[in-house]
Amino acid sequence: MSSLEIINLSASINGTEILKGLSLKVPKGEVHAIMGPNGSGKSTLAKVMAGHEDYIVTDGDVLLDGKSLLEMDIDERSREGLFLAFQYPAEIPGVSNANFLRAARQARLPEGEEIDAVAFYKEIYSKMDQLGMDRKFTGRSVNEGFSGGEKKRNEVLQMMMLEPSYAVLDETDSGLDIDALKIVAEGVNAMRSPDRGFLVITHYQRLLDYIVPDHVHVLSDGQIIKSGSKDLALELEEKGYDWLKEEGLIKA
Ligand code: ADP
Ligand code: MG
């Protein structure tokens, strides 16, 4: 029961089917990686789980600890323990980073309970220090004018503050130089726990040198076409995605 389970999921945008019966199960305590060529549907999967309104689910389901995610409101998905870090994080002008996180934390408290502001700031500063983020980012509007790398660190900060049961990270490595990548990976690794599952989406193997996955899945044309151990990522790095075509797994 304690898993994020994607069952035979099909979804389309503007009448084009992008996910074509995708199945994948991430039990708590495990880190799964999804790799795949550009355009294979990786970000679509993340956006469908987030409840993005442009996507229509045509078949299948996603279960969060046995409960249908697709039937939940968007904010409910988050309160139930799902966190998504997007490839292109949204900017929220006029809402400071600190207020945004405070509101998200407040929404998780029982009725009538108030956040302890002093403890909240102590915690956010300590996490920002861990991620090498300047404290001035608490006062800036969420992601507005942030560089690519700053946005990615900010996504990880959000994840650290929300302590989700399941985190889906879409190309959190893109836009990061190697030092920033290591810091972000350390942040993720520090959160690995028997009570948490991760789905790490990446085009490149490099991230998986630092966030070592328990399982690797290859997404192609909207389906998982191969699964394996972390060694599969190395094989993909070495041979590219074309050898799967030669094996007849990817439709040419
Ligand atoms: P990935 O993250 O694996 O690179 P995406 O999930 O972003 O892939 O995209 C999957 C496919 O969906 C791509 O072929 C892309 O062109 C297509 N797609 C994305 N948005 C739209 C849209 N608005 N209309 C039609 N096709 C789209
Ligand atoms: Mg993508």
XYZ file of C-alpha atoms and ligand atoms in Angstrom:
280
model
C 0.000 0.000 0.000
C 2.758 2.463 0.841
C 3.716 3.418 -2.645
C 3.205 5.837 -5.477
C 1.724 3.617 -8.135
C 1.125 4.627 -11.718
C -1.199 2.165 -13.403
C -1.628 1.933 -17.153
C -1.715 5.716 -17.398
C -2.672 7.305 -20.702
C -2.947 11.045 -21.168
C -3.279 13.446 -24.046
C -2.848 17.111 -24.772
C -4.658 18.914 -27.605
C -5.931 15.560 -28.832
C -2.436 14.029 -29.075
C -1.827 11.005 -26.908
C 1.499 11.416 -25.077
C 1.367 8.830 -22.283
C 0.346 5.455 -23.643
C -0.300 3.022 -20.840
C 2.534 3.864 -18.464
C 2.929 1.678 -15.384
C 5.417 2.148 -12.585
C 5.469 1.601 -8.832
C 7.653 3.529 -6.402
C 7.462 1.984 -2.916
C 8.323 4.154 0.070
C 12.004 3.994 0.870
C 13.109 3.651 -2.756
C 14.556 5.985 -5.345
C 13.457 5.293 -8.910
C 14.868 7.127 -11.890
C 13.108 7.711 -15.189
C 15.355 8.376 -18.138
C 14.334 8.858 -21.718
C 14.907 10.736 -24.925
C 13.595 14.266 -25.317
C 9.902 14.291 -26.069
C 9.253 10.837 -24.609
C 6.716 12.173 -22.100
C 8.760 12.606 -18.908
C 7.524 16.095 -18.082
C 4.031 15.141 -19.210
C 3.995 12.466 -16.519
C 4.991 15.015 -13.871
C 2.413 17.525 -15.070
C -0.386 14.946 -15.181
C 0.404 13.962 -11.584
C 0.316 17.633 -10.636
C -3.139 17.973 -12.162
C -2.157 20.360 -14.966
C -5.393 21.403 -16.636
C -4.159 21.098 -20.248
C -3.747 17.323 -19.940
C -6.607 14.857 -20.220
C -6.222 11.474 -18.583
C -7.802 8.977 -20.957
C -7.042 5.776 -19.079
C -5.444 4.365 -15.935
C -4.875 5.816 -12.509
C -2.209 7.011 -10.084
C -2.471 5.763 -6.503
C -0.919 7.558 -3.581
C -0.761 5.021 -0.768
C -3.716 3.289 -2.374
C -5.833 6.427 -2.891
C -6.606 7.756 -6.358
C -4.536 10.862 -6.910
C -6.457 11.822 -10.016
C -9.643 12.244 -8.007
C -7.972 14.676 -5.602
C -7.933 18.466 -5.939
C -4.511 19.881 -6.704
C -3.873 21.216 -3.202
C -5.106 17.943 -1.728
C -2.433 16.058 -3.697
C 0.180 18.135 -1.965
C -1.384 17.817 1.473
C -1.588 14.045 0.973
C 2.186 14.014 0.617
C 3.045 14.410 -3.061
C 5.663 16.940 -4.105
C 6.602 17.834 -7.665
C 9.648 19.804 -8.713
C 9.119 20.977 -12.271
C 11.562 21.186 -15.135
C 10.437 24.773 -15.653
C 9.314 26.037 -12.221
C 6.550 28.637 -12.275
C 7.232 32.204 -11.179
C 4.789 33.687 -8.675
C 5.182 37.470 -8.783
C 4.136 39.290 -5.624
C 4.446 36.279 -3.312
C 7.662 36.082 -1.357
C 9.410 32.772 -1.061
C 9.109 32.805 2.727
C 5.393 33.631 2.690
C 4.751 30.980 0.075
C 6.420 28.283 2.161
C 4.803 29.528 5.321
C 1.356 29.313 3.741
C 2.084 25.816 2.437
C 3.202 24.713 5.889
C 0.271 26.409 7.561
C -2.125 24.526 5.246
C -0.768 21.270 6.677
C -1.464 22.167 10.300
C -4.668 21.196 12.085
C -7.386 23.875 12.336
C -6.561 26.586 14.823
C -2.858 25.804 15.059
C -0.455 28.595 14.072
C 3.058 28.338 12.706
C 5.784 29.404 15.126
C 7.416 32.172 13.052
C 10.742 32.099 14.889
C 11.112 28.354 14.484
C 10.011 28.610 10.853
C 12.695 31.162 9.973
C 15.333 29.227 11.867
C 14.460 26.161 9.847
C 14.291 27.868 6.461
C 17.644 29.601 7.047
C 19.312 26.376 8.064
C 17.997 24.628 4.942
C 19.044 27.519 2.726
C 22.516 27.349 4.243
C 22.600 23.659 3.454
C 21.698 24.433 -0.182
C 24.112 27.335 -0.433
C 21.264 29.839 -0.973
C 21.649 33.434 0.074
C 19.120 34.482 2.719
C 17.886 37.316 0.519
C 15.941 34.686 -1.417
C 13.375 34.512 1.401
C 12.188 38.031 0.506
C 12.169 37.610 -3.269
C 9.046 36.635 -5.206
C 8.918 32.885 -5.832
C 11.253 32.114 -8.757
C 10.781 35.566 -10.316
C 13.968 36.482 -12.137
C 15.811 33.513 -10.621
C 18.473 31.940 -12.817
C 17.891 28.360 -13.936
C 20.139 27.038 -11.181
C 18.555 29.258 -8.523
C 15.123 27.933 -9.476
C 16.316 24.348 -9.109
C 17.774 25.015 -5.663
C 14.544 26.726 -4.702
C 12.556 23.657 -5.755
C 14.727 21.524 -3.499
C 14.270 24.043 -0.668
C 10.495 23.700 -1.086
C 10.830 19.933 -0.951
C 12.944 20.109 2.199
C 10.431 22.402 3.893
C 7.383 20.332 2.912
C 8.864 16.920 3.750
C 6.678 15.005 1.284
C 6.038 11.259 1.329
C 6.747 11.117 -2.394
C 8.862 13.542 -4.386
C 8.931 13.688 -8.159
C 11.863 15.704 -9.457
C 11.752 16.622 -13.156
C 15.227 17.412 -14.522
C 16.305 19.059 -11.309
C 19.841 18.722 -12.670
C 19.302 20.916 -15.726
C 20.867 24.343 -15.441
C 23.124 23.327 -12.572
C 26.894 23.392 -12.727
C 28.692 20.483 -11.131
C 29.120 22.131 -7.704
C 25.464 23.115 -7.508
C 24.495 19.654 -8.705
C 26.409 18.085 -5.834
C 24.764 20.403 -3.297
C 21.300 19.664 -4.645
C 22.019 15.918 -4.688
C 23.231 16.088 -1.082
C 19.966 17.798 -0.158
C 17.996 15.004 -1.812
C 20.162 12.273 -0.316
C 19.750 13.738 3.160
C 16.005 13.292 2.711
C 16.162 9.667 1.651
C 14.308 7.667 4.251
C 12.232 4.501 4.651
C 9.224 6.847 4.872
C 9.779 8.556 1.546
C 9.860 7.587 -2.117
C 11.552 9.478 -4.943
C 10.940 9.539 -8.665
C 13.909 11.279 -10.237
C 13.385 12.226 -13.879
C 16.470 13.013 -15.889
C 17.725 13.001 -19.434
C 21.351 12.582 -18.383
C 23.055 9.942 -16.320
C 25.244 12.500 -14.491
C 22.704 13.245 -11.744
C 22.499 9.540 -10.945
C 26.197 9.493 -10.035
C 25.170 11.596 -7.038
C 21.625 10.403 -6.393
C 22.130 6.680 -6.803
C 18.788 5.092 -7.707
C 17.486 1.691 -6.637
C 15.830 1.207 -10.028
C 16.089 2.852 -13.434
C 13.290 2.935 -16.003
C 13.469 4.028 -19.602
C 10.524 5.989 -20.951
C 10.023 6.059 -24.678
C 6.990 7.223 -26.611
C 4.861 7.358 -23.494
C 5.654 3.909 -22.108
C 8.250 2.320 -19.861
C 10.153 0.095 -22.263
C 12.925 -1.158 -20.011
C 13.687 -1.289 -16.291
C 16.859 -2.243 -14.534
C 19.338 -1.422 -11.816
C 21.497 1.688 -11.630
C 23.783 0.046 -14.179
C 21.132 0.610 -16.833
C 21.799 4.355 -16.504
C 25.500 3.778 -17.189
C 24.641 1.632 -20.181
C 22.431 4.412 -21.549
C 25.183 6.955 -20.978
C 27.615 4.811 -22.898
C 25.392 3.660 -25.734
C 22.732 6.397 -25.928
C 19.117 5.491 -26.458
C 19.575 4.125 -29.980
C 20.646 0.640 -28.941
C 17.175 0.091 -27.532
C 15.892 0.793 -31.010
C 18.211 -1.866 -32.331
C 16.838 -4.250 -29.729
C 13.475 -3.431 -31.236
C 12.208 -1.857 -28.040
C 11.827 1.628 -29.414
C 9.677 1.985 -32.479
C 11.907 3.619 -35.074
P 10.139 15.123 -22.178
O 9.954 15.788 -20.849
O 10.345 13.642 -22.099
O 11.203 15.772 -23.017
P 7.457 16.139 -22.707
O 6.598 15.389 -21.750
O 7.804 17.534 -22.367
O 8.772 15.277 -23.007
O 6.755 16.126 -24.128
C 6.217 14.940 -24.670
C 5.587 15.223 -26.028
O 4.429 16.023 -25.847
C 6.484 15.980 -26.991
O 6.452 15.330 -28.227
C 5.831 17.342 -27.065
O 6.023 17.952 -28.315
C 4.391 17.009 -26.846
N 3.610 18.164 -26.380
C 3.852 18.923 -25.306
N 2.960 19.941 -25.210
C 2.139 19.805 -26.280
C 1.009 20.538 -26.780
N 0.558 21.622 -26.144
N 0.399 20.082 -27.893
C 0.849 18.963 -28.524
N 1.916 18.247 -28.123
C 2.555 18.655 -27.029
Mg 10.929 17.254 -19.813
